[in-house]
Every structure is written in structure tokens, then in C-alpha cells.
Amino acid sequence: MTAPKPDQPTPERATSERKTSERKTPQRAMSERARSERDAFPGHWAHDLLPEELPDPDAQVLHTLTVAAEADGARIDRALTAALPELSRSRVQALIQAGRVRADGRMIAEPKTRVKAGQRLEVAVPPAAPATPRGESIPLAVVYEDAALIVIDKPAGMVVHPAPGNETGTLVNALIAHCGDSLQGIGGERRPGIVHRLDKDTSGLMVAAKTEPAHHALVAQFAERAIDRAYRAVCWGVPDPVSGRIEGDIGRAPQNRKKMAVVARGGRPAATQYKVRRVLARGGIAELSCKLETGRTHQVRVHLAEAGHALLGDPTYGRPRHRVLRELPDAAQQAVRGLTRQALHAERLGFAHPDDGRWCSFERPLPQDLQEVIDALSRVT
């Protein structure tokens, strides 16, 4: 298939479908890089998203393209960059790695994937994020604060920093309002003060920096694995042995880029120590203490799931064990089924203070939702 000549529409044209508004924005000049990529694939695509029709930056755009015979065998990142000059190649690669590119309905995991003639490609481009987050008056559970840092007890349901789909209501928005404009730019415009993260639905202790020196010092401690981090968890089944160490490199799951997994290649080394605190539900559930030796994304959740003991309430890495639930009294069943997030809480955090090196250690008890589940299961005999 060849690209249609100007003013000569053809029914074979692939389309770019807009899911939201039709607001037009000024035409953008094509970069030399984009022009060279486009010229590398002359006539390979038919595509109707013209520069003068660039989408509303507040709306996701779905580009739909059909691979022509001349593009058969090209890398998907190069091919999409040539077809969509408003996207840089690094941007296309990031979209692929975020699971936003599909070929014939199948999610593409690697930018080096080769395309085939006739394939239907879909690229979902999220709305542009504002460069600098704004402060929002959101209550914070402050555990400790001084001129250099702040320690907070993050509730489940709060995202740590703005990202597509969660631009407001984050911990960063709350910290900017709480600490004032002095926090802006510390450690980066998008994530001021942030030196580590907790998953949205994991509760517990976090430390954030309020000065640039504190940020550098805390980041270095995390990198050197000098931070003490302990979690409380509730999992399906009872690990055997009752205390031990789980090792396994963690990386993006090959079949689902939105998930992490223990992988044979391409992952980063990870190790989690665990100990059974209590056996619950007649051996069907256990309460654990976990200590991180490394700090990978979703580490505790991935390692326990890999060991066959996924966390209660984890919709990503586990499923309810209905046989265990059926054998529980109604009150315990309702408590477990009513848990709306993974049963994981960061209960202890320790580090050397950036200013004077003194050791600081903080602990927080389980939040009410997890304590109620454990209490209900503890009554099962």
C-alpha cells in the first residue's frame, strides 16, 4: 500500500481515532530526527492525524495504523516513529514498555519487535502531564518532621507521585502544600522530595527529603541498602519453612508489561526475608513479617506470589483461595472478602539522619482494615 497523494483520499487509509475532544492546536515543526525517520519509510503508512489536528493535550488519543507491505520486518519502534513524527523514538519505546502498544490486539512488550505487513497497530497516548505538580490541602499522618526530612504514614489508596491517570491527590501534592514552595524541585520537578515509593494500595512508613543535601544522602542510603525496612503481610497458605529468604531477579512480566515477575533474564537482583508470625484460619492463611534486602517494584508481592503464597486482597498477583474461604465462619469470610487492597503494610523504617548520622527508627501499627482481618481470622479455631 502506498500513501495517498494530497487531496486524493482513499478507503484504504488507516485512521487515528480520537477518544475525546476535537480541539485543534497550532502546527508543530517536524524535527530533523522525525523527518529522517519518516523518510526511511516512504509510503509505508496511511495515517490521517495531521499536524494541524494534534489532539487535546488533556485527552488520551488512540492511533490506529495498518502496516503496508514495504514496512514488513521493520522494528516496531522505528516504524511507529516514522508514522507518528510528533512522537520521539524514546517516547514510542516508553509507550511500548508501559503496555500501550498493540499489534492485532496483542500487547507488544519489546520495542525491537518486528512488524508484519497487514498488521493493525494501536498506540494509546496518554494526556501530557503538567511539568510541575501543585500543592493540595490533603491531610498527612506525620510521624516525624524536622528541617531536613519528613516521615509520614501513607494510607492505602494514595499514589506517591503524579502520573498519567493520577495527576492529583498524590503524596507529592500533599507534601508540597505541607512543606511549602521550598520543596519544589528537590530531587526533580515531577517527584520533589521523593526518595522511595510504596505501591498505591500499600500503607505505611515513608521518608521524604526537604532539602537537596538530605535528598542526596537518603538516596545514597537506599542505593547502598543501608535502610532498615520491615513489612507486615497476610498471605494465603503457610510458607515452608516458616522463616527463610526468597531470591529471584525481578523485571517486567514478558506477557504483561504492567506486572512485575521473577524472570530468568533482564531482571534486577532481589531478596526478601520472611518469618511467619502467626498461622491463621486453620493453616489456610498466615501473618508474616518481611524484611527487604533490596527495593524492587512490587518486590514482596512478587516474591510471595512466586513462592505460592500471594497476599490476601492482591488483585494483580493473587486470587482468593475459595476452598479456604468456604471453610471459614461467615464473619471471617466477610472480613477477608471485604479487604479492598493487598494485605501489606510498611511497619518499620530506619535510616541514618542526613544531617548528623544519628540512627532514626520509626514504627507504625497496622491500619484498621488489616487489623480487623487479622482479628477475625484469629478467632477461627
PDB file of C-alpha atoms in Angstrom, residues 149 207 214 217-218 221 226-228 349-362:
ATOM      1  CA  LEU A 149      13.092  15.477  56.222  1.00  0.00           C
ATOM      2  CA  VAL A 207      10.525   9.284  54.340  1.00  0.00           C
ATOM      3  CA  ALA A 214      19.066  15.371  52.570  1.00  0.00           C
ATOM      4  CA  ALA A 217      22.084  11.421  51.411  1.00  0.00           C
ATOM      5  CA  LEU A 218      18.879   9.391  51.631  1.00  0.00           C
ATOM      6  CA  GLN A 221      21.481   5.056  51.680  1.00  0.00           C
ATOM      7  CA  ALA A 226      21.647   0.787  54.362  1.00  0.00           C
ATOM      8  CA  ILE A 227      17.955   1.399  55.081  1.00  0.00           C
ATOM      9  CA  ASP A 228      16.025  -0.822  57.507  1.00  0.00           C
ATOM     10  CA  LEU A 349      11.641   2.312  58.682  1.00  0.00           C
ATOM     11  CA  GLY A 350      15.164   3.102  59.852  1.00  0.00           C
ATOM     12  CA  PHE A 351      17.946   5.263  58.405  1.00  0.00           C
ATOM     13  CA  ALA A 352      20.897   7.464  59.341  1.00  0.00           C
ATOM     14  CA  HIS A 353      19.848  11.087  59.610  1.00  0.00           C
ATOM     15  CA  PRO A 354      21.339  13.081  56.705  1.00  0.00           C
ATOM     16  CA  ASP A 355      22.458  15.957  58.947  1.00  0.00           C
ATOM     17  CA  ASP A 356      24.355  14.242  61.747  1.00  0.00           C
ATOM     18  CA  GLY A 357      24.308  10.500  61.044  1.00  0.00           C
ATOM     19  CA  ARG A 358      22.266   9.532  64.118  1.00  0.00           C
ATOM     20  CA  TRP A 359      20.155   6.425  63.608  1.00  0.00           C
ATOM     21  CA  CYS A 360      16.432   7.115  63.286  1.00  0.00           C
ATOM     22  CA  SER A 361      13.912   4.289  63.538  1.00  0.00           C
ATOM     23  CA  PHE A 362      10.132   4.517  63.311  1.00  0.00           C
TER      24      PHE A 362
END
